PDB file of N, CA and C in Angstrom:
ATOM      1  N   MET A   1      96.865 -32.758 -67.597  1.00 64.00           N
ATOM      2  CA  MET A   1      96.733 -32.874 -66.508  1.00 64.00           C
ATOM      3  C   MET A   1      95.994 -31.719 -65.701  1.00 64.00           C
ATOM      4  N   LYS A   2      95.072 -31.823 -64.840  1.00 68.00           N
ATOM      5  CA  LYS A   2      94.145 -31.110 -63.618  1.00 68.00           C
ATOM      6  C   LYS A   2      95.160 -30.256 -63.041  1.00 68.00           C
ATOM      7  N   LYS A   3      94.569 -29.188 -62.833  1.00 73.00           N
ATOM      8  CA  LYS A   3      95.444 -28.486 -61.525  1.00 73.00           C
ATOM      9  C   LYS A   3      94.778 -29.299 -60.105  1.00 73.00           C
ATOM     10  N   HIS A   4      95.596 -28.571 -59.438  1.00 67.00           N
ATOM     11  CA  HIS A   4      95.325 -28.997 -57.817  1.00 67.00           C
ATOM     12  C   HIS A   4      94.066 -28.779 -57.536  1.00 67.00           C
ATOM     13  N   HIS A   5      93.417 -27.244 -57.680  1.00 74.00           N
ATOM     14  CA  HIS A   5      92.333 -26.508 -57.398  1.00 74.00           C
ATOM     15  C   HIS A   5      90.550 -27.073 -58.266  1.00 74.00           C
ATOM     16  N   GLU A   6      91.056 -27.518 -59.592  1.00 80.00           N
ATOM     17  CA  GLU A   6      90.275 -28.278 -60.026  1.00 80.00           C
ATOM     18  C   GLU A   6      89.731 -29.244 -59.730  1.00 80.00           C
ATOM     19  N   VAL A   7      90.865 -30.123 -59.205  1.00 74.00           N
ATOM     20  CA  VAL A   7      90.392 -31.766 -58.587  1.00 74.00           C
ATOM     21  C   VAL A   7      89.880 -31.250 -57.015  1.00 74.00           C
ATOM     22  N   LEU A   8      90.058 -30.233 -56.721  1.00 76.00           N
ATOM     23  CA  LEU A   8      89.138 -30.052 -55.240  1.00 76.00           C
ATOM     24  C   LEU A   8      87.826 -29.567 -55.450  1.00 76.00           C
ATOM     25  N   LEU A   9      87.821 -28.694 -56.531  1.00 84.00           N
ATOM     26  CA  LEU A   9      86.629 -27.980 -56.941  1.00 84.00           C
ATOM     27  C   LEU A   9      85.546 -29.493 -57.159  1.00 84.00           C
ATOM     28  N   GLU A  10      86.053 -30.211 -58.089  1.00 84.00           N
ATOM     29  CA  GLU A  10      85.581 -31.366 -58.735  1.00 84.00           C
ATOM     30  C   GLU A  10      84.909 -32.378 -57.493  1.00 84.00           C
ATOM     31  N   LEU A  11      85.909 -32.582 -56.396  1.00 83.00           N
ATOM     32  CA  LEU A  11      85.769 -33.068 -55.273  1.00 83.00           C
ATOM     33  C   LEU A  11      84.547 -32.775 -54.357  1.00 83.00           C
ATOM     34  N   LEU A  12      84.398 -31.547 -54.314  1.00 86.00           N
ATOM     35  CA  LEU A  12      83.543 -30.691 -53.722  1.00 86.00           C
ATOM     36  C   LEU A  12      81.963 -30.939 -54.426  1.00 86.00           C
ATOM     37  N   ALA A  13      82.062 -30.957 -55.582  1.00 89.00           N
ATOM     38  CA  ALA A  13      80.876 -31.104 -56.336  1.00 89.00           C
ATOM     39  C   ALA A  13      80.176 -32.555 -56.206  1.00 89.00           C
ATOM     40  N   LEU A  14      81.080 -33.544 -56.075  1.00 90.00           N
ATOM     41  CA  LEU A  14      80.845 -34.685 -56.455  1.00 90.00           C
ATOM     42  C   LEU A  14      80.776 -35.270 -55.064  1.00 90.00           C
ATOM     43  N   ARG A  15      80.746 -34.580 -53.843  1.00 89.00           N
ATOM     44  CA  ARG A  15      80.169 -35.113 -52.308  1.00 89.00           C
ATOM     45  C   ARG A  15      78.917 -35.076 -52.208  1.00 89.00           C
ATOM     46  N   GLU A  16      78.433 -33.959 -52.931  1.00 89.00           N
ATOM     47  CA  GLU A  16      76.721 -34.003 -52.605  1.00 89.00           C
ATOM     48  C   GLU A  16      75.799 -35.389 -53.555  1.00 89.00           C
ATOM     49  N   LYS A  17      76.930 -35.499 -54.648  1.00 93.00           N
ATOM     50  CA  LYS A  17      75.667 -36.547 -55.301  1.00 93.00           C
ATOM     51  C   LYS A  17      76.242 -37.653 -55.298  1.00 93.00           C
ATOM     52  N   ASP A  18      77.115 -38.194 -54.988  1.00 94.00           N
ATOM     53  CA  ASP A  18      77.937 -39.381 -54.885  1.00 94.00           C
ATOM     54  C   ASP A  18      78.649 -39.308 -53.760  1.00 94.00           C
ATOM     55  N   TYR A  19      78.602 -40.140 -52.885  1.00 92.00           N
ATOM     56  CA  TYR A  19      79.703 -39.878 -51.452  1.00 92.00           C
ATOM     57  C   TYR A  19      80.573 -40.955 -51.608  1.00 92.00           C
ATOM     58  N   ASP A  20      80.111 -42.199 -51.963  1.00 94.00           N
ATOM     59  CA  ASP A  20      81.053 -43.698 -52.213  1.00 94.00           C
ATOM     60  C   ASP A  20      82.210 -42.857 -53.334  1.00 94.00           C
ATOM     61  N   LEU A  21      81.543 -42.083 -54.168  1.00 93.00           N
ATOM     62  CA  LEU A  21      82.651 -42.391 -55.359  1.00 93.00           C
ATOM     63  C   LEU A  21      83.815 -40.708 -55.088  1.00 93.00           C
ATOM     64  N   PHE A  22      83.119 -40.244 -54.070  1.00 92.00           N
ATOM     65  CA  PHE A  22      83.651 -38.691 -53.451  1.00 92.00           C
ATOM     66  C   PHE A  22      85.167 -39.443 -52.723  1.00 92.00           C
ATOM     67  N   VAL A  23      84.480 -40.337 -51.991  1.00 93.00           N
ATOM     68  CA  VAL A  23      85.771 -40.757 -50.594  1.00 93.00           C
ATOM     69  C   VAL A  23      86.831 -41.422 -52.134  1.00 93.00           C
ATOM     70  N   ASP A  24      86.131 -42.473 -52.833  1.00 93.00           N
ATOM     71  CA  ASP A  24      87.001 -42.736 -53.605  1.00 93.00           C
ATOM     72  C   ASP A  24      88.023 -42.458 -54.343  1.00 93.00           C
ATOM     73  N   LYS A  25      87.391 -41.091 -54.976  1.00 87.00           N
ATOM     74  CA  LYS A  25      88.475 -39.904 -55.801  1.00 87.00           C
ATOM     75  C   LYS A  25      88.886 -39.395 -54.656  1.00 87.00           C
ATOM     76  N   LEU A  26      89.045 -38.957 -53.237  1.00 86.00           N
ATOM     77  CA  LEU A  26      89.946 -38.282 -52.727  1.00 86.00           C
ATOM     78  C   LEU A  26      91.080 -38.921 -52.043  1.00 86.00           C
ATOM     79  N   TYR A  27      90.274 -40.452 -52.110  1.00 90.00           N
ATOM     80  CA  TYR A  27      91.612 -41.383 -51.705  1.00 90.00           C
ATOM     81  C   TYR A  27      92.564 -41.341 -52.982  1.00 90.00           C
ATOM     82  N   ASP A  28      92.045 -41.454 -54.365  1.00 88.00           N
ATOM     83  CA  ASP A  28      93.091 -41.209 -55.480  1.00 88.00           C
ATOM     84  C   ASP A  28      93.775 -40.486 -55.286  1.00 88.00           C
ATOM     85  N   ALA A  29      93.345 -39.319 -55.115  1.00 81.00           N
ATOM     86  CA  ALA A  29      94.123 -38.149 -54.933  1.00 81.00           C
ATOM     87  C   ALA A  29      95.299 -37.416 -53.987  1.00 81.00           C
ATOM     88  N   ILE A  30      95.120 -38.043 -52.713  1.00 82.00           N
ATOM     89  CA  ILE A  30      95.805 -38.575 -51.688  1.00 82.00           C
ATOM     90  C   ILE A  30      96.908 -39.395 -52.012  1.00 82.00           C
ATOM     91  N   THR A  31      96.452 -40.263 -53.000  1.00 84.00           N
ATOM     92  CA  THR A  31      97.441 -41.432 -52.884  1.00 84.00           C
ATOM     93  C   THR A  31      98.632 -41.107 -54.133  1.00 84.00           C
ATOM     94  N   GLY A  32      97.681 -40.759 -55.403  1.00 81.00           N
ATOM     95  CA  GLY A  32      97.627 -40.813 -56.487  1.00 81.00           C
ATOM     96  C   GLY A  32      98.915 -39.561 -56.994  1.00 81.00           C
ATOM     97  N   GLU A  33      98.644 -38.989 -58.075  1.00 73.00           N
ATOM     98  CA  GLU A  33      99.300 -38.073 -58.753  1.00 73.00           C
ATOM     99  C   GLU A  33      99.597 -36.323 -58.063  1.00 73.00           C
ATOM    100  N   PHE A  34      98.704 -36.321 -57.065  1.00 68.00           N
ATOM    101  CA  PHE A  34      98.782 -35.180 -55.958  1.00 68.00           C
ATOM    102  C   PHE A  34      98.762 -35.678 -54.770  1.00 68.00           C
ATOM    103  N   ASN A  35      99.546 -36.263 -54.543  1.00 73.00           N
ATOM    104  CA  ASN A  35      99.583 -36.686 -53.123  1.00 73.00           C
ATOM    105  C   ASN A  35     100.561 -35.126 -52.865  1.00 73.00           C
ATOM    106  N   LYS A  36     101.513 -34.843 -53.294  1.00 70.00           N
ATOM    107  CA  LYS A  36     102.625 -33.924 -52.751  1.00 70.00           C
ATOM    108  C   LYS A  36     101.997 -32.729 -52.188  1.00 70.00           C
ATOM    109  N   TYR A  37     100.665 -32.513 -53.114  1.00 66.00           N
ATOM    110  CA  TYR A  37      99.473 -31.227 -52.608  1.00 66.00           C
ATOM    111  C   TYR A  37      98.930 -31.789 -51.071  1.00 66.00           C
ATOM    112  N   PHE A  38      98.214 -33.066 -51.073  1.00 65.00           N
ATOM    113  CA  PHE A  38      97.282 -33.179 -50.032  1.00 65.00           C
ATOM    114  C   PHE A  38      98.415 -33.922 -48.772  1.00 65.00           C
ATOM    115  N   LYS A  39      99.426 -35.011 -49.227  1.00 61.00           N
ATOM    116  CA  LYS A  39      99.898 -35.357 -48.039  1.00 61.00           C
ATOM    117  C   LYS A  39     100.461 -34.657 -46.453  1.00 61.00           C
ATOM    118  N   GLU A  40     100.913 -33.151 -47.285  1.00 63.00           N
ATOM    119  CA  GLU A  40     101.962 -32.272 -46.038  1.00 63.00           C
ATOM    120  C   GLU A  40     100.393 -31.829 -45.273  1.00 63.00           C
ATOM    121  N   GLU A  41      99.583 -31.397 -46.090  1.00 63.00           N
ATOM    122  CA  GLU A  41      98.071 -30.917 -45.316  1.00 63.00           C
ATOM    123  C   GLU A  41      97.466 -31.816 -44.386  1.00 63.00           C
ATOM    124  N   LEU A  42      97.275 -32.822 -45.007  1.00 60.00           N
ATOM    125  CA  LEU A  42      96.624 -33.628 -44.249  1.00 60.00           C
ATOM    126  C   LEU A  42      97.536 -34.091 -43.155  1.00 60.00           C
ATOM    127  N   ILE A  43      98.561 -34.286 -42.717  1.00 60.00           N
ATOM    128  CA  ILE A  43      99.092 -34.376 -41.564  1.00 60.00           C
ATOM    129  C   ILE A  43      99.380 -33.716 -41.024  1.00 60.00           C
ATOM    130  N   LYS A  44      99.435 -32.608 -41.265  1.00 67.00           N
ATOM    131  CA  LYS A  44      99.975 -31.243 -40.559  1.00 67.00           C
ATOM    132  C   LYS A  44      98.446 -30.952 -39.878  1.00 67.00           C
ATOM    133  N   ASP A  45      96.897 -30.699 -40.361  1.00 70.00           N
ATOM    134  CA  ASP A  45      95.979 -30.250 -40.048  1.00 70.00           C
ATOM    135  C   ASP A  45      95.463 -31.297 -39.372  1.00 70.00           C
ATOM    136  N   LYS A  46      94.537 -30.583 -38.104  1.00 75.00           N
ATOM    137  CA  LYS A  46      93.617 -31.307 -37.412  1.00 75.00           C
ATOM    138  C   LYS A  46      92.813 -31.743 -37.735  1.00 75.00           C
ATOM    139  N   ASP A  47      91.982 -30.521 -38.530  1.00 75.00           N
ATOM    140  CA  ASP A  47      90.313 -31.281 -39.069  1.00 75.00           C
ATOM    141  C   ASP A  47      90.761 -32.198 -40.325  1.00 75.00           C
ATOM    142  N   HIS A  48      91.866 -32.168 -40.988  1.00 78.00           N
ATOM    143  CA  HIS A  48      92.399 -32.847 -42.449  1.00 78.00           C
ATOM    144  C   HIS A  48      93.010 -34.295 -41.753  1.00 78.00           C
ATOM    145  N   GLN A  49      93.289 -34.675 -40.663  1.00 82.00           N
ATOM    146  CA  GLN A  49      93.554 -35.746 -39.647  1.00 82.00           C
ATOM    147  C   GLN A  49      92.089 -36.341 -39.559  1.00 82.00           C
ATOM    148  N   GLN A  50      90.673 -35.500 -39.380  1.00 87.00           N
ATOM    149  CA  GLN A  50      89.515 -36.205 -38.655  1.00 87.00           C
ATOM    150  C   GLN A  50      89.279 -36.636 -40.354  1.00 87.00           C
ATOM    151  N   THR A  51      89.429 -36.361 -41.301  1.00 86.00           N
ATOM    152  CA  THR A  51      89.026 -36.429 -42.726  1.00 86.00           C
ATOM    153  C   THR A  51      89.584 -37.974 -42.814  1.00 86.00           C
ATOM    154  N   LEU A  52      90.883 -38.136 -42.687  1.00 88.00           N
ATOM    155  CA  LEU A  52      91.262 -39.331 -42.498  1.00 88.00           C
ATOM    156  C   LEU A  52      90.328 -40.339 -41.864  1.00 88.00           C
ATOM    157  N   LYS A  53      90.436 -40.101 -40.612  1.00 92.00           N
ATOM    158  CA  LYS A  53      89.549 -41.054 -39.764  1.00 92.00           C
ATOM    159  C   LYS A  53      87.998 -41.587 -40.499  1.00 92.00           C
ATOM    160  N   ILE A  54      87.500 -40.397 -40.937  1.00 93.00           N
ATOM    161  CA  ILE A  54      86.094 -40.457 -41.653  1.00 93.00           C
ATOM    162  C   ILE A  54      86.503 -41.075 -42.973  1.00 93.00           C
ATOM    163  N   MET A  55      87.873 -41.175 -43.610  1.00 94.00           N
ATOM    164  CA  MET A  55      87.794 -42.213 -44.565  1.00 94.00           C
ATOM    165  C   MET A  55      88.113 -43.491 -44.351  1.00 94.00           C
ATOM    166  N   ILE A  56      88.723 -43.944 -43.133  1.00 96.00           N
ATOM    167  CA  ILE A  56      89.006 -45.184 -42.948  1.00 96.00           C
ATOM    168  C   ILE A  56      87.816 -46.038 -42.489  1.00 96.00           C
ATOM    169  N   ASP A  57      87.023 -45.433 -41.680  1.00 97.00           N
ATOM    170  CA  ASP A  57      85.753 -45.577 -41.274  1.00 97.00           C
ATOM    171  C   ASP A  57      84.573 -45.831 -42.301  1.00 97.00           C
ATOM    172  N   HIS A  58      85.078 -45.180 -43.245  1.00 96.00           N
ATOM    173  CA  HIS A  58      84.153 -45.639 -44.504  1.00 96.00           C
ATOM    174  C   HIS A  58      84.747 -46.595 -45.224  1.00 96.00           C
ATOM    175  N   TYR A  59      86.110 -46.803 -45.259  1.00 97.00           N
ATOM    176  CA  TYR A  59      86.849 -48.289 -46.118  1.00 97.00           C
ATOM    177  C   TYR A  59      86.935 -49.585 -45.473  1.00 97.00           C
ATOM    178  N   GLU A  60      86.354 -49.467 -44.016  1.00 97.00           N
ATOM    179  CA  GLU A  60      86.049 -50.269 -43.019  1.00 97.00           C
ATOM    180  C   GLU A  60      84.970 -51.063 -43.172  1.00 97.00           C
ATOM    181  N   LYS A  61      84.146 -50.142 -43.243  1.00 97.00           N
ATOM    182  CA  LYS A  61      82.993 -50.661 -43.611  1.00 97.00           C
ATOM    183  C   LYS A  61      82.555 -51.501 -44.778  1.00 97.00           C
ATOM    184  N   ARG A  62      83.599 -51.034 -46.180  1.00 96.00           N
ATOM    185  CA  ARG A  62      83.497 -51.965 -47.287  1.00 96.00           C
ATOM    186  C   ARG A  62      84.419 -52.909 -47.162  1.00 96.00           C
ATOM    187  N   GLU A  63      85.118 -52.872 -46.175  1.00 97.00           N
ATOM    188  CA  GLU A  63      86.055 -54.011 -45.872  1.00 97.00           C
ATOM    189  C   GLU A  63      87.580 -53.846 -47.185  1.00 97.00           C
ATOM    190  N   GLU A  64      87.582 -52.448 -47.423  1.00 97.00           N
ATOM    191  CA  GLU A  64      88.413 -52.148 -48.104  1.00 97.00           C
ATOM    192  C   GLU A  64      89.765 -51.794 -47.520  1.00 97.00           C
ATOM    193  N   TYR A  65      90.431 -53.067 -46.852  1.00 97.00           N
ATOM    194  CA  TYR A  65      91.253 -53.042 -45.454  1.00 97.00           C
ATOM    195  C   TYR A  65      92.681 -52.185 -46.564  1.00 97.00           C
ATOM    196  N   GLU A  66      93.120 -52.484 -47.351  1.00 97.00           N
ATOM    197  CA  GLU A  66      94.370 -52.171 -48.570  1.00 97.00           C
ATOM    198  C   GLU A  66      94.152 -50.388 -48.354  1.00 97.00           C
ATOM    199  N   LYS A  67      92.943 -49.864 -48.036  1.00 96.00           N
ATOM    200  CA  LYS A  67      93.315 -48.587 -48.350  1.00 96.00           C
ATOM    201  C   LYS A  67      93.244 -48.121 -46.971  1.00 96.00           C
ATOM    202  N   CYS A  68      92.335 -49.100 -46.009  1.00 96.00           N
ATOM    203  CA  CYS A  68      92.901 -48.231 -44.769  1.00 96.00           C
ATOM    204  C   CYS A  68      93.783 -48.228 -44.465  1.00 96.00           C
ATOM    205  N   ASP A  69      94.966 -49.544 -44.353  1.00 96.00           N
ATOM    206  CA  ASP A  69      96.104 -49.143 -44.090  1.00 96.00           C
ATOM    207  C   ASP A  69      97.503 -47.914 -44.677  1.00 96.00           C
ATOM    208  N   VAL A  70      96.710 -47.979 -46.016  1.00 92.00           N
ATOM    209  CA  VAL A  70      97.765 -46.453 -46.332  1.00 92.00           C
ATOM    210  C   VAL A  70      97.325 -45.271 -45.438  1.00 92.00           C
ATOM    211  N   LEU A  71      95.876 -45.226 -45.367  1.00 92.00           N
ATOM    212  CA  LEU A  71      95.223 -43.989 -44.593  1.00 92.00           C
ATOM    213  C   LEU A  71      95.956 -43.998 -43.336  1.00 92.00           C
ATOM    214  N   LEU A  72      95.641 -45.318 -42.591  1.00 92.00           N
ATOM    215  CA  LEU A  72      96.280 -45.385 -41.277  1.00 92.00           C
ATOM    216  C   LEU A  72      98.136 -45.036 -40.828  1.00 92.00           C
ATOM    217  N   HIS A  73      98.900 -45.357 -42.230  1.00 89.00           N
ATOM    218  CA  HIS A  73     100.217 -44.663 -42.699  1.00 89.00           C
ATOM    219  C   HIS A  73     100.094 -43.459 -42.030  1.00 89.00           C
ATOM    220  N   LEU A  74      99.367 -42.519 -42.896  1.00 83.00           N
ATOM    221  CA  LEU A  74      99.821 -41.519 -42.640  1.00 83.00           C
ATOM    222  C   LEU A  74      99.447 -40.754 -41.470  1.00 83.00           C
ATOM    223  N   LEU A  75      97.926 -41.277 -40.749  1.00 83.00           N
ATOM    224  CA  LEU A  75      97.754 -40.364 -39.757  1.00 83.00           C
ATOM    225  C   LEU A  75      99.031 -40.511 -38.637  1.00 83.00           C
ATOM    226  N   LYS A  76      99.641 -41.811 -38.605  1.00 83.00           N
ATOM    227  CA  LYS A  76     100.877 -42.544 -37.941  1.00 83.00           C
ATOM    228  C   LYS A  76     101.908 -41.544 -38.113  1.00 83.00           C
ATOM    229  N   ILE A  77     102.010 -41.121 -39.187  1.00 75.00           N
ATOM    230  CA  ILE A  77     102.969 -40.098 -39.484  1.00 75.00           C
ATOM    231  C   ILE A  77     102.902 -38.770 -38.697  1.00 75.00           C
ATOM    232  N   ASN A  78     101.749 -38.497 -38.248  1.00 63.00           N
ATOM    233  CA  ASN A  78     101.642 -37.119 -37.534  1.00 63.00           C
ATOM    234  C   ASN A  78     101.858 -37.264 -36.230  1.00 63.00           C
ATOM    235  N   SER A  79     101.955 -38.510 -35.823  1.00 61.00           N
ATOM    236  CA  SER A  79     101.695 -38.615 -34.158  1.00 61.00           C
ATOM    237  C   SER A  79     103.326 -39.169 -33.797  1.00 61.00           C
ATOM    238  N   ASN A  80     104.258 -39.187 -34.804  1.00 57.00           N
ATOM    239  CA  ASN A  80     105.598 -39.504 -34.274  1.00 57.00           C
ATOM    240  C   ASN A  80     106.165 -37.886 -34.276  1.00 57.00           C
TER     241      ASN A  80
END
């Protein structure tokens, strides 16, 4: 199993090469096996919340509304 920092480094490299795949991998990291590392940061940090908004916009354009719902839920957690 990859470590948290290895996943982050892969994501940063991928962002420059294939943005769609980057967003998909980031979504997988947030909702998958590494969610315990990402969710707390995403909920607490305003910059990370902006990342969620960008991802939601990306998935709206691709009409992947199930993923939007998951990300919107993460945003809503912080507003409570």
